[in-house]
Amino acid sequence: MTDLLYQTDAYLQKFIAQVVATKEGALLLDRTAFYPGGGGQPADQGAIRWHAHDYPLTRVKKAGDRVLHWVETSDLYPLPPLGVTVHGLLDWDHRFKLMRTHTALHILCGVIWRDYSAQVTGGNMQPLKARMDFELEHMSAGFATEVEEKINAEVAAAREVTVRILPREEAFQIPDLIRTKINLLPESITRVRVVEIEGLDLQADGGTHVANTREVGRIRVVKHESKGKINKRLRIELDE
Ligand SMILES: [Zn+2]
């Protein structure tokens, strides 16, 4: 089992770990700060340093409760062997943009639910760009502008974003979590990670977030689309 450092400290940019196995050309570490992707958030980029050489990360993927790291190797720089200590170095520019974008999506989700009673059905993001799908019958002409004003007000409100890991039973007691279909989580999941934007949004979520909404910066609603009778889509972009 890999200790998932990013779950409790999203701001970790480098870490020390031990190679506990090598599998299909990938490194299995005892701990990692590399986010392996999931929940609409792309995987991290970066490098693994061993013997003063930085092995660029080509892919990182979750496999059960372990994280596999693939790196670029050569005859001169073969895969670091079992038992050695390595340093993980995140591409922080890429990751921090994703943290801001992910929190922006949760702000949007919170506002859409609070003010329009619309259920979010999906979402996806790239650094500083995201889309969100939700169920709403009518979208007025001024909808996008109105939403843009509301979400930027939440950025300016400097709301704290907190992460908690709760026992399943305790998470099931939180009424706000029910709308995010927490009840669909498989029985085998005994602990639920909960991300809360104070006073605005609360979700079961595995991703990495900024600690305060003000770190998100200016959000623009760049497009609104109708994807059917009740399915609507909003696209947002963040300033550099
Ligand atoms: Zn999320």
mmCIF file of C-alpha atoms and ligand atoms in Angstrom:
data_model
loop_
_atom_site.group_PDB
_atom_site.id
_atom_site.type_symbol
_atom_site.label_atom_id
_atom_site.label_comp_id
_atom_site.label_asym_id
_atom_site.label_seq_id
_atom_site.Cartn_x
_atom_site.Cartn_y
_atom_site.Cartn_z
ATOM 1 C CA MET A 1 0.000 0.000 0.000
ATOM 2 C CA THR A 2 1.340 3.435 -0.962
ATOM 3 C CA ASP A 3 1.064 6.280 1.567
ATOM 4 C CA LEU A 4 -0.805 8.926 -0.465
ATOM 5 C CA LEU A 5 0.840 12.132 0.741
ATOM 6 C CA TYR A 6 -1.211 14.365 -1.596
ATOM 7 C CA GLN A 7 -4.404 13.350 0.224
ATOM 8 C CA THR A 8 -3.429 15.213 3.378
ATOM 9 C CA ASP A 9 -0.947 17.819 2.058
ATOM 10 C CA ALA A 10 -1.732 19.175 -1.398
ATOM 11 C CA TYR A 11 1.129 21.700 -1.125
ATOM 12 C CA LEU A 12 3.927 19.112 -1.000
ATOM 13 C CA GLN A 13 6.223 19.811 -3.973
ATOM 14 C CA LYS A 14 8.954 17.267 -3.197
ATOM 15 C CA PHE A 15 9.227 14.148 -1.090
ATOM 16 C CA ILE A 16 11.594 11.320 -0.174
ATOM 17 C CA ALA A 17 10.524 7.720 -0.740
ATOM 18 C CA GLN A 18 11.840 4.206 -0.961
ATOM 19 C CA VAL A 19 11.506 1.911 -3.967
ATOM 20 C CA VAL A 20 9.559 -1.063 -2.574
ATOM 21 C CA ALA A 21 9.030 -2.905 -5.873
ATOM 22 C CA THR A 22 9.457 -2.581 -9.600
ATOM 23 C CA LYS A 23 6.638 -3.808 -11.776
ATOM 24 C CA GLU A 24 6.302 -3.743 -15.574
ATOM 25 C CA GLY A 25 9.010 -1.086 -15.784
ATOM 26 C CA ALA A 26 7.293 1.058 -13.156
ATOM 27 C CA LEU A 27 8.451 2.060 -9.684
ATOM 28 C CA LEU A 28 6.351 1.289 -6.665
ATOM 29 C CA LEU A 29 7.210 3.679 -3.810
ATOM 30 C CA ASP A 30 6.305 3.436 -0.109
ATOM 31 C CA ARG A 31 4.875 6.960 -0.328
ATOM 32 C CA THR A 32 4.073 9.466 -3.037
ATOM 33 C CA ALA A 33 2.938 13.049 -3.544
ATOM 34 C CA PHE A 34 2.217 12.459 -7.246
ATOM 35 C CA TYR A 35 -1.527 12.560 -7.913
ATOM 36 C CA PRO A 36 -2.285 9.556 -10.145
ATOM 37 C CA GLY A 37 -5.327 11.109 -11.836
ATOM 38 C CA GLY A 38 -9.006 10.525 -11.171
ATOM 39 C CA GLY A 39 -12.278 12.327 -10.503
ATOM 40 C CA GLY A 40 -11.749 14.504 -13.580
ATOM 41 C CA GLN A 41 -8.312 15.728 -12.432
ATOM 42 C CA PRO A 42 -5.377 14.732 -14.686
ATOM 43 C CA ALA A 43 -2.310 12.987 -13.224
ATOM 44 C CA ASP A 44 0.719 14.950 -12.054
ATOM 45 C CA GLN A 45 3.909 15.483 -13.996
ATOM 46 C CA GLY A 46 7.457 15.754 -12.693
ATOM 47 C CA ALA A 47 10.573 13.675 -12.116
ATOM 48 C CA ILE A 48 12.146 11.107 -9.830
ATOM 49 C CA ARG A 49 15.704 11.913 -8.717
ATOM 50 C CA TRP A 50 18.216 9.172 -7.937
ATOM 51 C CA HIS A 51 22.024 9.521 -7.857
ATOM 52 C CA ALA A 52 21.790 13.149 -9.001
ATOM 53 C CA HIS A 53 19.858 12.187 -12.124
ATOM 54 C CA ASP A 54 16.293 13.329 -12.758
ATOM 55 C CA TYR A 55 14.225 10.611 -14.428
ATOM 56 C CA PRO A 56 11.293 12.348 -16.146
ATOM 57 C CA LEU A 57 7.968 10.832 -15.104
ATOM 58 C CA THR A 58 6.172 9.503 -18.185
ATOM 59 C CA ARG A 59 3.081 8.173 -16.455
ATOM 60 C CA VAL A 60 1.643 7.754 -12.988
ATOM 61 C CA LYS A 61 -1.327 5.504 -12.308
ATOM 62 C CA LYS A 62 -3.269 4.124 -9.382
ATOM 63 C CA ALA A 63 -3.531 0.331 -9.199
ATOM 64 C CA GLY A 64 -5.688 -0.695 -6.250
ATOM 65 C CA ASP A 65 -4.217 0.981 -3.153
ATOM 66 C CA ARG A 66 -0.817 1.415 -4.803
ATOM 67 C CA VAL A 67 0.590 4.027 -7.164
ATOM 68 C CA LEU A 68 2.823 3.072 -10.090
ATOM 69 C CA HIS A 69 5.382 5.541 -11.475
ATOM 70 C CA TRP A 70 6.821 5.075 -14.958
ATOM 71 C CA VAL A 71 10.029 6.982 -15.755
ATOM 72 C CA GLU A 72 12.237 7.530 -18.782
ATOM 73 C CA THR A 73 15.259 5.213 -18.599
ATOM 74 C CA SER A 74 18.320 4.547 -20.804
ATOM 75 C CA ASP A 75 21.449 2.313 -20.796
ATOM 76 C CA LEU A 76 23.233 5.036 -18.897
ATOM 77 C CA TYR A 77 20.353 5.609 -16.492
ATOM 78 C CA PRO A 78 18.535 2.324 -15.792
ATOM 79 C CA LEU A 79 15.519 2.017 -13.497
ATOM 80 C CA PRO A 80 16.430 2.716 -9.838
ATOM 81 C CA PRO A 81 16.576 -0.693 -8.098
ATOM 82 C CA LEU A 82 14.586 -2.106 -5.202
ATOM 83 C CA GLY A 83 15.386 -0.651 -1.780
ATOM 84 C CA VAL A 84 17.014 2.633 -2.837
ATOM 85 C CA THR A 85 15.889 6.043 -1.624
ATOM 86 C CA VAL A 86 14.655 8.466 -4.285
ATOM 87 C CA HIS A 87 13.314 12.013 -4.368
ATOM 88 C CA GLY A 88 10.021 12.856 -6.037
ATOM 89 C CA LEU A 89 9.887 16.309 -7.656
ATOM 90 C CA LEU A 90 6.521 17.635 -8.777
ATOM 91 C CA ASP A 91 6.002 19.915 -11.753
ATOM 92 C CA TRP A 92 4.512 22.484 -9.397
ATOM 93 C CA ASP A 93 3.365 24.938 -12.058
ATOM 94 C CA HIS A 94 1.209 22.211 -13.633
ATOM 95 C CA ARG A 95 -0.100 20.870 -10.298
ATOM 96 C CA PHE A 96 -0.918 24.254 -8.748
ATOM 97 C CA LYS A 97 -2.902 25.249 -11.848
ATOM 98 C CA LEU A 98 -4.882 22.013 -11.475
ATOM 99 C CA MET A 99 -5.494 22.711 -7.768
ATOM 100 C CA ARG A 100 -6.880 26.153 -8.612
ATOM 101 C CA THR A 101 -8.983 24.733 -11.440
ATOM 102 C CA HIS A 102 -10.347 21.876 -9.316
ATOM 103 C CA THR A 103 -11.400 24.243 -6.530
ATOM 104 C CA ALA A 104 -12.969 26.564 -9.151
ATOM 105 C CA LEU A 105 -15.115 23.628 -10.288
ATOM 106 C CA HIS A 106 -16.259 22.971 -6.710
ATOM 107 C CA ILE A 107 -17.140 26.672 -6.297
ATOM 108 C CA LEU A 108 -19.201 26.417 -9.485
ATOM 109 C CA CYS A 109 -20.815 23.213 -8.270
ATOM 110 C CA GLY A 110 -21.714 24.830 -4.922
ATOM 111 C CA VAL A 111 -23.233 27.929 -6.560
ATOM 112 C CA ILE A 112 -25.196 25.922 -9.155
ATOM 113 C CA TRP A 113 -26.698 23.804 -6.374
ATOM 114 C CA ARG A 114 -27.317 26.623 -3.882
ATOM 115 C CA ASP A 115 -28.883 29.126 -6.307
ATOM 116 C CA TYR A 116 -30.381 26.966 -9.069
ATOM 117 C CA SER A 117 -30.976 23.615 -7.292
ATOM 118 C CA ALA A 118 -29.211 21.956 -10.203
ATOM 119 C CA GLN A 119 -27.538 18.594 -9.757
ATOM 120 C CA VAL A 120 -24.042 18.238 -11.198
ATOM 121 C CA THR A 121 -23.631 15.136 -13.372
ATOM 122 C CA GLY A 122 -20.006 15.369 -14.455
ATOM 123 C CA GLY A 123 -16.925 17.445 -14.993
ATOM 124 C CA ASN A 124 -13.440 17.449 -16.388
ATOM 125 C CA MET A 125 -10.414 19.716 -16.229
ATOM 126 C CA GLN A 126 -7.107 20.679 -17.764
ATOM 127 C CA PRO A 127 -4.775 23.272 -16.228
ATOM 128 C CA LEU A 128 -6.815 26.541 -16.069
ATOM 129 C CA LYS A 129 -9.711 25.133 -18.150
ATOM 130 C CA ALA A 130 -12.696 23.040 -17.132
ATOM 131 C CA ARG A 131 -16.200 21.992 -18.045
ATOM 132 C CA MET A 132 -19.087 20.998 -15.844
ATOM 133 C CA ASP A 133 -22.334 19.234 -16.750
ATOM 134 C CA PHE A 134 -25.509 19.674 -14.741
ATOM 135 C CA GLU A 135 -29.249 19.148 -14.916
ATOM 136 C CA LEU A 136 -31.248 22.314 -15.501
ATOM 137 C CA GLU A 137 -34.330 22.763 -17.712
ATOM 138 C CA HIS A 138 -34.029 26.419 -18.612
ATOM 139 C CA MET A 139 -30.953 28.544 -19.084
ATOM 140 C CA SER A 140 -31.746 32.254 -19.520
ATOM 141 C CA ALA A 141 -29.707 34.600 -21.716
ATOM 142 C CA GLY A 142 -28.044 36.183 -18.724
ATOM 143 C CA PHE A 143 -27.287 32.881 -17.002
ATOM 144 C CA ALA A 144 -23.565 32.675 -17.828
ATOM 145 C CA THR A 145 -22.914 36.296 -16.774
ATOM 146 C CA GLU A 146 -24.898 35.805 -13.581
ATOM 147 C CA VAL A 147 -23.000 32.612 -12.703
ATOM 148 C CA GLU A 148 -19.679 34.288 -13.455
ATOM 149 C CA GLU A 149 -20.469 37.115 -11.020
ATOM 150 C CA LYS A 150 -21.572 34.690 -8.325
ATOM 151 C CA ILE A 151 -18.533 32.417 -8.536
ATOM 152 C CA ASN A 152 -16.106 35.335 -8.482
ATOM 153 C CA ALA A 153 -17.885 36.652 -5.393
ATOM 154 C CA GLU A 154 -17.073 33.306 -3.729
ATOM 155 C CA VAL A 155 -13.408 33.654 -4.742
ATOM 156 C CA ALA A 156 -13.370 37.144 -3.213
ATOM 157 C CA ALA A 157 -15.103 35.841 -0.060
ATOM 158 C CA ALA A 158 -11.843 33.982 0.732
ATOM 159 C CA ARG A 159 -13.563 30.829 1.948
ATOM 160 C CA GLU A 160 -11.390 28.182 3.550
ATOM 161 C CA VAL A 161 -11.104 24.807 1.852
ATOM 162 C CA THR A 162 -10.594 21.869 4.200
ATOM 163 C CA VAL A 163 -9.992 18.177 3.703
ATOM 164 C CA ARG A 164 -11.045 15.476 6.158
ATOM 165 C CA ILE A 165 -10.847 11.709 5.993
ATOM 166 C CA LEU A 166 -13.857 10.242 7.806
ATOM 167 C CA PRO A 167 -15.036 6.751 8.683
ATOM 168 C CA ARG A 168 -17.760 5.699 6.228
ATOM 169 C CA GLU A 169 -20.532 5.749 8.896
ATOM 170 C CA GLU A 170 -19.629 9.304 9.933
ATOM 171 C CA ALA A 171 -19.576 10.558 6.332
ATOM 172 C CA PHE A 172 -23.007 9.047 5.753
ATOM 173 C CA GLN A 173 -24.398 11.249 8.555
ATOM 174 C CA ILE A 174 -23.592 14.447 6.606
ATOM 175 C CA PRO A 175 -26.775 15.494 4.756
ATOM 176 C CA ASP A 176 -24.871 17.546 2.116
ATOM 177 C CA LEU A 177 -23.003 14.464 0.975
ATOM 178 C CA ILE A 178 -26.137 12.575 0.022
ATOM 179 C CA ARG A 179 -26.748 14.708 -3.086
ATOM 180 C CA THR A 180 -23.310 13.776 -4.405
ATOM 181 C CA LYS A 181 -24.447 10.147 -4.443
ATOM 182 C CA ILE A 182 -22.065 9.047 -1.677
ATOM 183 C CA ASN A 183 -24.423 6.097 -1.127
ATOM 184 C CA LEU A 184 -23.142 4.660 -4.403
ATOM 185 C CA LEU A 185 -19.642 4.166 -2.954
ATOM 186 C CA PRO A 186 -18.714 0.476 -2.870
ATOM 187 C CA GLU A 187 -19.037 -1.281 0.530
ATOM 188 C CA SER A 188 -15.277 -1.936 0.516
ATOM 189 C CA ILE A 189 -14.552 1.781 0.978
ATOM 190 C CA THR A 190 -14.363 2.267 4.749
ATOM 191 C CA ARG A 191 -12.986 5.808 4.830
ATOM 192 C CA VAL A 192 -14.347 8.739 2.856
ATOM 193 C CA ARG A 193 -12.257 11.794 1.961
ATOM 194 C CA VAL A 194 -14.392 14.903 2.209
ATOM 195 C CA VAL A 195 -13.487 18.278 0.659
ATOM 196 C CA GLU A 196 -15.366 21.266 2.052
ATOM 197 C CA ILE A 197 -15.472 24.868 0.886
ATOM 198 C CA GLU A 198 -16.617 26.478 4.108
ATOM 199 C CA GLY A 199 -20.262 27.482 3.859
ATOM 200 C CA LEU A 200 -20.562 26.646 0.164
ATOM 201 C CA ASP A 201 -19.807 23.100 -0.942
ATOM 202 C CA LEU A 202 -19.075 19.701 0.520
ATOM 203 C CA GLN A 203 -18.191 16.642 -1.524
ATOM 204 C CA ALA A 204 -16.624 13.229 -1.306
ATOM 205 C CA ASP A 205 -13.539 13.860 -3.444
ATOM 206 C CA GLY A 206 -10.071 12.455 -4.014
ATOM 207 C CA GLY A 207 -8.460 15.442 -5.723
ATOM 208 C CA THR A 208 -6.042 18.190 -4.699
ATOM 209 C CA HIS A 209 -7.335 21.665 -3.818
ATOM 210 C CA VAL A 210 -6.070 25.084 -2.800
ATOM 211 C CA ALA A 211 -6.501 25.992 0.889
ATOM 212 C CA ASN A 212 -8.545 29.143 0.300
ATOM 213 C CA THR A 213 -10.847 30.173 -2.568
ATOM 214 C CA ARG A 214 -8.924 33.441 -3.062
ATOM 215 C CA GLU A 215 -6.009 31.389 -4.486
ATOM 216 C CA VAL A 216 -8.231 30.418 -7.440
ATOM 217 C CA GLY A 217 -8.097 33.934 -8.911
ATOM 218 C CA ARG A 218 -10.425 35.341 -11.561
ATOM 219 C CA ILE A 219 -12.746 32.780 -13.226
ATOM 220 C CA ARG A 220 -14.395 33.406 -16.600
ATOM 221 C CA VAL A 221 -17.437 31.530 -17.884
ATOM 222 C CA VAL A 222 -16.423 31.198 -21.531
ATOM 223 C CA LYS A 223 -19.245 29.073 -22.901
ATOM 224 C CA HIS A 224 -22.661 27.667 -22.055
ATOM 225 C CA GLU A 225 -24.158 24.847 -24.058
ATOM 226 C CA SER A 226 -27.349 22.864 -24.061
ATOM 227 C CA LYS A 227 -26.661 19.125 -24.237
ATOM 228 C CA GLY A 228 -30.297 18.019 -24.357
ATOM 229 C CA LYS A 229 -33.603 18.786 -22.681
ATOM 230 C CA ILE A 230 -32.252 19.006 -19.157
ATOM 231 C CA ASN A 231 -28.503 18.568 -19.611
ATOM 232 C CA LYS A 232 -26.468 21.744 -19.697
ATOM 233 C CA ARG A 233 -22.739 22.433 -19.843
ATOM 234 C CA LEU A 234 -20.621 25.366 -18.683
ATOM 235 C CA ARG A 235 -17.005 25.943 -19.652
ATOM 236 C CA ILE A 236 -14.736 28.021 -17.458
ATOM 237 C CA GLU A 237 -11.218 29.404 -17.737
ATOM 238 C CA LEU A 238 -8.901 30.832 -15.096
ATOM 239 C CA ASP A 239 -6.464 33.690 -15.463
ATOM 240 C CA GLU A 240 -2.737 32.798 -15.383
HETATM 241 ZN ZN ZN B 1 -13.720 17.344 -7.298
#
